PDB file of C-alpha atoms in Angstrom:
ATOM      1  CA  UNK A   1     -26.431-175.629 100.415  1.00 44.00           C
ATOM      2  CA  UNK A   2     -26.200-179.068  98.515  1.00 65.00           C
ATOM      3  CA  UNK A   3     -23.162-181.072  98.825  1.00 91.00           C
ATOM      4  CA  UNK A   4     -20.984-182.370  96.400  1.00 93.00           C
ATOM      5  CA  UNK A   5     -23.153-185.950  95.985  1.00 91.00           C
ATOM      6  CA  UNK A   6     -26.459-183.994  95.526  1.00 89.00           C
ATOM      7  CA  UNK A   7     -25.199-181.416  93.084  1.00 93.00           C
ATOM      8  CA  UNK A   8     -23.740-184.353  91.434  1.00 95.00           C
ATOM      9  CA  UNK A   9     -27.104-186.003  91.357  1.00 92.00           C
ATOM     10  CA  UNK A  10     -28.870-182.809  90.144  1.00 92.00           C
ATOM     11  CA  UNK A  11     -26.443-182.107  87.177  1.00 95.00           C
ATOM     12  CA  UNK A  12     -27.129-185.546  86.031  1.00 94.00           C
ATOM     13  CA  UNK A  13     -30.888-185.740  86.471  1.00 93.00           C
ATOM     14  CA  UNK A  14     -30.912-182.623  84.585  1.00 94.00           C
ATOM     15  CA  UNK A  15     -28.746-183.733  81.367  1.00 95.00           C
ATOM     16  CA  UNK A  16     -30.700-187.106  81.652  1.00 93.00           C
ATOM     17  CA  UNK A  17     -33.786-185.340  80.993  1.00 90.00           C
ATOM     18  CA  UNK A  18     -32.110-182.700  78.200  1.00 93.00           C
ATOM     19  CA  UNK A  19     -30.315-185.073  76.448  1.00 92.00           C
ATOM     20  CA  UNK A  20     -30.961-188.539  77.063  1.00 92.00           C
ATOM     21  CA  UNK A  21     -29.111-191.155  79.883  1.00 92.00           C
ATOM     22  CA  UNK A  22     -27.003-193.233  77.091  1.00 92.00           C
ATOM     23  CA  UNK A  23     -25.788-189.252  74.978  1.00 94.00           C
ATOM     24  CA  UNK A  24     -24.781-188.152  78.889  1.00 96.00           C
ATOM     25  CA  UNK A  25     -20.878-188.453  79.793  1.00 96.00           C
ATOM     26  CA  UNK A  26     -19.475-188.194  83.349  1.00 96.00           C
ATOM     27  CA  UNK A  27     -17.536-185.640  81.990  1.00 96.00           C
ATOM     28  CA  UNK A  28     -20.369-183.398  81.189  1.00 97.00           C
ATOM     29  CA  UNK A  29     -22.198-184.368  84.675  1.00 97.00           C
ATOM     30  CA  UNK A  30     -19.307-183.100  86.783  1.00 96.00           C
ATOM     31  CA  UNK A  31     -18.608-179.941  84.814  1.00 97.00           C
ATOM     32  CA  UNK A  32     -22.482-179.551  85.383  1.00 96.00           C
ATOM     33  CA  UNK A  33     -21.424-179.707  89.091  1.00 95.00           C
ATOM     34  CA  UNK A  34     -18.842-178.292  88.590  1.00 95.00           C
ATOM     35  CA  UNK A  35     -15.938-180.405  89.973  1.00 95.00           C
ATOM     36  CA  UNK A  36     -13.689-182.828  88.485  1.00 95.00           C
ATOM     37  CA  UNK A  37     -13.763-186.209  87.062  1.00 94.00           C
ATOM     38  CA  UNK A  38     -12.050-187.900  89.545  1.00 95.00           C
ATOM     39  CA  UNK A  39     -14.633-186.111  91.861  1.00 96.00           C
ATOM     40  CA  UNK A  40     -16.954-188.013  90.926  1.00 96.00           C
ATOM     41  CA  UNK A  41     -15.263-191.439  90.501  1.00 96.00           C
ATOM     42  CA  UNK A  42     -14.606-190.978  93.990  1.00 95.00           C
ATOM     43  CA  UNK A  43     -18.355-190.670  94.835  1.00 94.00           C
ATOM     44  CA  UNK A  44     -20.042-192.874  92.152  1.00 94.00           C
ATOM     45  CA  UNK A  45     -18.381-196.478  90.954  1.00 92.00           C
ATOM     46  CA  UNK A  46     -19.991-195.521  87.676  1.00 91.00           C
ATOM     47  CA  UNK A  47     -22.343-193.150  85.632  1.00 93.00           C
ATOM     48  CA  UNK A  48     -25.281-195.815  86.652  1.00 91.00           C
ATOM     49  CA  UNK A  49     -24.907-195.256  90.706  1.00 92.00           C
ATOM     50  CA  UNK A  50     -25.661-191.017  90.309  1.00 93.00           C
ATOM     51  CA  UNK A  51     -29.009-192.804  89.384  1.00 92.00           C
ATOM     52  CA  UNK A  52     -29.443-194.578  92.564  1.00 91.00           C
ATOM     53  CA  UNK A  53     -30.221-193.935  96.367  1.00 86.00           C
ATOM     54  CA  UNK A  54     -26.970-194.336  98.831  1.00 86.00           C
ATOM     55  CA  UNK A  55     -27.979-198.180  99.080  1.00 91.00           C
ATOM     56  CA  UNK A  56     -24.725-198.575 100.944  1.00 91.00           C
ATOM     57  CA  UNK A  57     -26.173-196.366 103.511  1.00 92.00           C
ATOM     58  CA  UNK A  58     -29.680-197.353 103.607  1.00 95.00           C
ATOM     59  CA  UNK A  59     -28.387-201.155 103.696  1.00 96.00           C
ATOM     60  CA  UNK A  60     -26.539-200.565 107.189  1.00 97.00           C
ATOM     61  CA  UNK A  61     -29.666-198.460 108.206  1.00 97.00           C
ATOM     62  CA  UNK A  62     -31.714-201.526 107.671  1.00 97.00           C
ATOM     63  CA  UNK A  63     -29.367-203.575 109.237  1.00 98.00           C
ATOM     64  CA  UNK A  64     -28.522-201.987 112.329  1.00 98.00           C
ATOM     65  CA  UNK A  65     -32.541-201.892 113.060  1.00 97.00           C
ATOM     66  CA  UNK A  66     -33.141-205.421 112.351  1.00 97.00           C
ATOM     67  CA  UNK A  67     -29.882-206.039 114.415  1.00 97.00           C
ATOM     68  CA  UNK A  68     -31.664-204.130 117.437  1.00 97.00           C
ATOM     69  CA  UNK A  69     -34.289-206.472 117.491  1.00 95.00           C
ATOM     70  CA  UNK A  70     -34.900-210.200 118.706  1.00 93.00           C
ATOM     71  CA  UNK A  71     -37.552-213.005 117.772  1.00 91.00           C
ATOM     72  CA  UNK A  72     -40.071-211.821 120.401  1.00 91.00           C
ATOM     73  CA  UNK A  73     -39.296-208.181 118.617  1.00 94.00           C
ATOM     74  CA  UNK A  74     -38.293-209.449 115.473  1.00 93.00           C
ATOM     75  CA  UNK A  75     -42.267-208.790 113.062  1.00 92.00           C
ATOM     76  CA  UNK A  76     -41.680-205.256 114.572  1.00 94.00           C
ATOM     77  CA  UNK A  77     -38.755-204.574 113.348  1.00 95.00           C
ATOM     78  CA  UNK A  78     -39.205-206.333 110.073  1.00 96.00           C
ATOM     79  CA  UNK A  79     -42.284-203.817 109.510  1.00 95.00           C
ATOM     80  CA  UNK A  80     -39.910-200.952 110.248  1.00 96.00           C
ATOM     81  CA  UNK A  81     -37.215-201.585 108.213  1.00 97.00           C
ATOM     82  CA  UNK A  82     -39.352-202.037 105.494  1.00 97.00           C
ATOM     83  CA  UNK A  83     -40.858-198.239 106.190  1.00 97.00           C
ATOM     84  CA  UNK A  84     -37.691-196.613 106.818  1.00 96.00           C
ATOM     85  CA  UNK A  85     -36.312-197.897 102.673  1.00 97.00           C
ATOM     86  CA  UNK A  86     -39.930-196.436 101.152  1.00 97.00           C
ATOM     87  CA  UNK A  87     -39.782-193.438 103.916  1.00 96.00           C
ATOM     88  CA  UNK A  88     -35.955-192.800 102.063  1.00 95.00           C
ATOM     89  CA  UNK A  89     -37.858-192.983  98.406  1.00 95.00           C
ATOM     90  CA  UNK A  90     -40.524-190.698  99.702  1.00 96.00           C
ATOM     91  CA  UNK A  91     -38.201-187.904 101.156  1.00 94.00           C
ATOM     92  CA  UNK A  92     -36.791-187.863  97.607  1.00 92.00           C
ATOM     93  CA  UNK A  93     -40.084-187.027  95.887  1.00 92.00           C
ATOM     94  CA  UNK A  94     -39.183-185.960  92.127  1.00 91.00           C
ATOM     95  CA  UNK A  95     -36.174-187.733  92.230  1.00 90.00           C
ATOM     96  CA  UNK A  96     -37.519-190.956  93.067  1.00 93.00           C
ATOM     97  CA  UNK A  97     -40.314-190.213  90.083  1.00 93.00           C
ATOM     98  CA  UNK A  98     -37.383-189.235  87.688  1.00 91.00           C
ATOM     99  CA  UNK A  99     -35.709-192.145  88.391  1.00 92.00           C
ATOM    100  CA  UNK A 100     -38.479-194.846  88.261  1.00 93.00           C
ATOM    101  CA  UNK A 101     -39.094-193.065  84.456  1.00 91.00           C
ATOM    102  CA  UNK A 102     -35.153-193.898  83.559  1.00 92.00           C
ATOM    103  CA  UNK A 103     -35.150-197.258  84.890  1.00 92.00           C
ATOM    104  CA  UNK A 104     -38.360-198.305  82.738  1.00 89.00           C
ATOM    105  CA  UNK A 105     -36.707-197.065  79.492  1.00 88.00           C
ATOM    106  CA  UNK A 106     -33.106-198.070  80.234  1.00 90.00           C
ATOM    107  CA  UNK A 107     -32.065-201.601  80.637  1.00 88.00           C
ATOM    108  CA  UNK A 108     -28.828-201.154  82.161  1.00 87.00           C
ATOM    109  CA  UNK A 109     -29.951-199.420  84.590  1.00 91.00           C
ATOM    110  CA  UNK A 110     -33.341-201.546  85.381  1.00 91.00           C
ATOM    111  CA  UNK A 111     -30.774-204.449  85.925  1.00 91.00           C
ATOM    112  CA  UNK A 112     -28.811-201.993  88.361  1.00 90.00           C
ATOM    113  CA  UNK A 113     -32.422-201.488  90.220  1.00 92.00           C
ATOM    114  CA  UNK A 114     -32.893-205.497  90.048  1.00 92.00           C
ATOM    115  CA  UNK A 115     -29.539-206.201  91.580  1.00 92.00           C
ATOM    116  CA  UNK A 116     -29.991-203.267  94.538  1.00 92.00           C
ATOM    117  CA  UNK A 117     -33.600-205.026  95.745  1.00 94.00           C
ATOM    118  CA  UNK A 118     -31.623-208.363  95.570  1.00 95.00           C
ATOM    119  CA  UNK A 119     -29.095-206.891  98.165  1.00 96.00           C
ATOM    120  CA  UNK A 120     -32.083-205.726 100.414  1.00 97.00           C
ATOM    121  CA  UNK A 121     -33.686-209.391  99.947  1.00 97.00           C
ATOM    122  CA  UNK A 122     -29.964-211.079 101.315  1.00 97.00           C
ATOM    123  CA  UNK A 123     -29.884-208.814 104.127  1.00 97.00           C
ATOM    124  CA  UNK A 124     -33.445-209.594 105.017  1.00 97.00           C
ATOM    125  CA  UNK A 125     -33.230-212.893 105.138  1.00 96.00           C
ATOM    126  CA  UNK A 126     -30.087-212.927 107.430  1.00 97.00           C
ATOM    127  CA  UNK A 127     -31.650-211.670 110.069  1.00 97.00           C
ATOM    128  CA  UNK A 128     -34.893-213.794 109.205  1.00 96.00           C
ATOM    129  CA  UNK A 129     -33.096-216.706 109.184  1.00 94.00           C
ATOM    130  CA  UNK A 130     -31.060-216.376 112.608  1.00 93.00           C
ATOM    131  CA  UNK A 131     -34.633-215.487 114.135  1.00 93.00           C
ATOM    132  CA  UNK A 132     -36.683-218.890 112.764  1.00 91.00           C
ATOM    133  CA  UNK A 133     -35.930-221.887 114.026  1.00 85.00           C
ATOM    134  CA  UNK A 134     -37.435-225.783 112.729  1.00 82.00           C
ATOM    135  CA  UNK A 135     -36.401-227.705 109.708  1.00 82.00           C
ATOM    136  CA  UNK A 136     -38.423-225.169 107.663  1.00 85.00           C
ATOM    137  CA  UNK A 137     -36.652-222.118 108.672  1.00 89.00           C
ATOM    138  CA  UNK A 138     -34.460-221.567 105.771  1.00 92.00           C
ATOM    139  CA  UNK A 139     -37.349-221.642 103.414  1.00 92.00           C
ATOM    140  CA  UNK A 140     -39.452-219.431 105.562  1.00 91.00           C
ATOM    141  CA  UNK A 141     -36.771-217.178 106.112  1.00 93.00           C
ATOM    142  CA  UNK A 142     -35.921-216.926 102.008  1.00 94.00           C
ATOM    143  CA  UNK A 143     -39.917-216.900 101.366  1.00 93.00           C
ATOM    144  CA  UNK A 144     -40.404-213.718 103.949  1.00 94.00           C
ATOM    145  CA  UNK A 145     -37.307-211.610 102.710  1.00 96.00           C
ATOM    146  CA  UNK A 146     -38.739-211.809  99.438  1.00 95.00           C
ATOM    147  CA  UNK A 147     -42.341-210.987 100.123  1.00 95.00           C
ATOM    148  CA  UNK A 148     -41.460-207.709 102.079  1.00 96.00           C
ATOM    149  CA  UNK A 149     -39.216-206.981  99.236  1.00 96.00           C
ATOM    150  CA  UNK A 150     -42.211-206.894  97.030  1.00 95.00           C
ATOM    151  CA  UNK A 151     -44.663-205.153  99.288  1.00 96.00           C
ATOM    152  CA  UNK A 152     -42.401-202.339  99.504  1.00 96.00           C
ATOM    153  CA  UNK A 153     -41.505-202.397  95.610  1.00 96.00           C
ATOM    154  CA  UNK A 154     -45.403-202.700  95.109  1.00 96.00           C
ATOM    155  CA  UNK A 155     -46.350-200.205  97.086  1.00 96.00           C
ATOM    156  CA  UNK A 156     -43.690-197.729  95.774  1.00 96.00           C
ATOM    157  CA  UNK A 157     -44.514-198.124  92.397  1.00 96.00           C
ATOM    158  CA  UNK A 158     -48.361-197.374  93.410  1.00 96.00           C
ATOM    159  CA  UNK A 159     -47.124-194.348  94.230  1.00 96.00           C
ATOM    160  CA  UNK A 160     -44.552-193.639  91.767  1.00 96.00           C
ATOM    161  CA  UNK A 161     -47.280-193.742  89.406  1.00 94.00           C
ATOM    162  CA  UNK A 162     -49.252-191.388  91.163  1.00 93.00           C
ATOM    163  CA  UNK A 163     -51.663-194.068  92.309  1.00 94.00           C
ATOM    164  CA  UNK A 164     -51.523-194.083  95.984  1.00 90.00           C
ATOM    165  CA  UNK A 165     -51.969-190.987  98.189  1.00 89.00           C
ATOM    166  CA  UNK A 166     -50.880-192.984 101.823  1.00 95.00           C
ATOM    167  CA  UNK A 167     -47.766-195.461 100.481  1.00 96.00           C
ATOM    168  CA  UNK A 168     -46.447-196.104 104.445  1.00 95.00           C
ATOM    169  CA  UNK A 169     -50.512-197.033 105.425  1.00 95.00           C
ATOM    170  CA  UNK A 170     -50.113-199.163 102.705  1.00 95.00           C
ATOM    171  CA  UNK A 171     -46.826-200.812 103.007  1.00 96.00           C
ATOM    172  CA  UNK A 172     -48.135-201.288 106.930  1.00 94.00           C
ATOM    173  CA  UNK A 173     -51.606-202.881 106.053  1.00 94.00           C
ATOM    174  CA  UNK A 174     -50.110-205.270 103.378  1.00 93.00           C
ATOM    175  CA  UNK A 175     -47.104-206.281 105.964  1.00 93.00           C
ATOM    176  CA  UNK A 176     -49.397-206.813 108.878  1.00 92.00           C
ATOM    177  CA  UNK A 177     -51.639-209.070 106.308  1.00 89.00           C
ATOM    178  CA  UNK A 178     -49.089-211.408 105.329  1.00 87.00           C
ATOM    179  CA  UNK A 179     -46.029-211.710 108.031  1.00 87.00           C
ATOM    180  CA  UNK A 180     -47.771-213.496 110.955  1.00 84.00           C
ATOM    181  CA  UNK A 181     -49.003-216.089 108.803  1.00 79.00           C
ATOM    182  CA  UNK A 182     -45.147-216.615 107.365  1.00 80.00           C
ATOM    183  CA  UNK A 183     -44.125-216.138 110.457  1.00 80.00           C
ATOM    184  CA  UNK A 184     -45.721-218.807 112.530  1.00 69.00           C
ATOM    185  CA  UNK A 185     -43.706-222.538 112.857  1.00 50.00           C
ATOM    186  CA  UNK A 186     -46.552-224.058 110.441  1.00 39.00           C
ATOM    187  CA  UNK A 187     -49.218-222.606 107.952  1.00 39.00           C
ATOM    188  CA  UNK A 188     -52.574-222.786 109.769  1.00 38.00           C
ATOM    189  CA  UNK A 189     -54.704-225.933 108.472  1.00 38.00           C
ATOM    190  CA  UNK A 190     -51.528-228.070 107.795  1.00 37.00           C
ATOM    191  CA  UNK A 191     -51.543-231.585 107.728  1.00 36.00           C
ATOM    192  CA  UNK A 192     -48.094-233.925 107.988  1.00 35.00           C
ATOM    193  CA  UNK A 193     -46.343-234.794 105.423  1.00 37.00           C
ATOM    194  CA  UNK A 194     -47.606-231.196 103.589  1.00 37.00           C
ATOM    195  CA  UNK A 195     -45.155-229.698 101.185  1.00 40.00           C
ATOM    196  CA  UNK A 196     -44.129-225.642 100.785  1.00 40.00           C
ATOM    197  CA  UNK A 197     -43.758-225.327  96.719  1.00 43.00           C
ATOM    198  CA  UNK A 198     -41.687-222.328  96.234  1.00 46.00           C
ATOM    199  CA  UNK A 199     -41.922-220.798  92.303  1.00 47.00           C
ATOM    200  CA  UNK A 200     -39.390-218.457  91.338  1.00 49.00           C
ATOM    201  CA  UNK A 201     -40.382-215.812  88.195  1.00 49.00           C
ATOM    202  CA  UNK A 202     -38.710-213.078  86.382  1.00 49.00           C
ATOM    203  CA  UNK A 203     -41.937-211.568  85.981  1.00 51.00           C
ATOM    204  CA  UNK A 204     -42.483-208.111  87.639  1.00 52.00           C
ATOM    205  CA  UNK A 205     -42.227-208.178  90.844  1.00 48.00           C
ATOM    206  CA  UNK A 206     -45.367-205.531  91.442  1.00 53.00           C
ATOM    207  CA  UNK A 207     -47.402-208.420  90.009  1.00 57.00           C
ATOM    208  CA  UNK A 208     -46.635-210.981  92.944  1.00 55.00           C
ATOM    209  CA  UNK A 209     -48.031-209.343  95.887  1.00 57.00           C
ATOM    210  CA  UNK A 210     -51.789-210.265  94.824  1.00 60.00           C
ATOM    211  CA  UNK A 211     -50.516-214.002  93.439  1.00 57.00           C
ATOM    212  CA  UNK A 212     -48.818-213.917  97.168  1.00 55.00           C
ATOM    213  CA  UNK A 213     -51.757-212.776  98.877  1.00 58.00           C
ATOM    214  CA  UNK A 214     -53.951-215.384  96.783  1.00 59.00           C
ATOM    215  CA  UNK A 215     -51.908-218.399  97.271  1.00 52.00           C
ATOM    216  CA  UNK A 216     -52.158-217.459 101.052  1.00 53.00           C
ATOM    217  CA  UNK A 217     -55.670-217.397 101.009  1.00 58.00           C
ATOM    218  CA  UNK A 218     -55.804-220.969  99.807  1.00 53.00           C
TER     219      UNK A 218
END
């Protein structure tokens, strides 16, 4: 039997679909459920979060695995941190499809998704950065949280759209290709005196694996 949160959830997915996300009132949503307003106030800040995942609980998830860990442990446990966030989207199957359709369509809420991967990218680096050590480590640690970020927002949206059959084989292959080389204390081939250029963009961030995988390449 569904609890409260998931019938919650269901109701709103379902009037979201009928009726449109900005024509839906949290009124209607938790008669759908059929419990109270202040029901759902309790469980939901606003009519935006029923859209989202529990990131509160998938955030300490994340961090009490990449707490577990150390730096001779710590790629490991990067890698399955990442798996156990996309593993989360998977289990939700329609859900996660329903929702990457709303977010595309409705701003508000694609700046809600925008601000949840930032709080994944914080958390991340945290750990990254208490692992690295050397006058680079900041930057390396800020550079790595962000491209395991995007692999897993890459590779979810691959199969969001129906596009990839094997997501976790490919969230594992692209993490394996690119974290040892961040990873080590200097990129292979450097000379002193070289220079890490970091460019930011508000492009989307499915289109920066490949750039990221190209400029690593070089």
């Amino acid at each position: 039997m569904a609890n409260t949160r998931d019938r919650l959830v269901e109701a709103a997915f379902e009037l979201f679909a009928q009726q449109g996300f900005d024509r839906t009132t949290v009124e209607e949503i938790a008669a759908r459920a059929g419990v109270g307003r202040t029901t759902f106030f309790r469980l939901f800040p606003a009519k935006e979060a029923v859209i989202f995942p529990d990131h509160d609980a998938l955030l300490a998830a994340v961090d009490a695995r990449l707490a577990a860990a150390d730096r001779t442990t710590a790629t490991v446990a990067v890698a399955e941190a990442a798996r156990l966030v996309l593993r989360h989207y998977l289990e939700e199957g329609e859900v996660a499809r329903e929702r990457y359709e709303l977010t595309r369509t409705v701003s508000a809420l694609r700046d809600a998704e925008i601000a949840g991967q930032r709080r994944y990218q914080r958390l991340f680096r945290e750990h990254l950065r208490g692992w690295l050590d050397g006058p680079g480590a900041p930057l390396r640690a800020e550079v790595l949280a962000n491209a395991v970020v995007t692999a897993h927002n890459h590779v979810l949206r691959d199969w969001l759209r129906g596009e990839s059959s094997e997501p976790e084989a490919a969230l594992s292959a692209a993490l394996a290709d690119f974290v040892p080389r961040l990873w080590s204390d200097a990129p292979r081939g450097a000379t002193p005196g070289g220079q890490i250029v970091v460019l930011r963009s508000d492009r989307d961030v499915e289109e920066l694996l490949p750039r990221l995988r190209r400029l690593l390449a070089e």
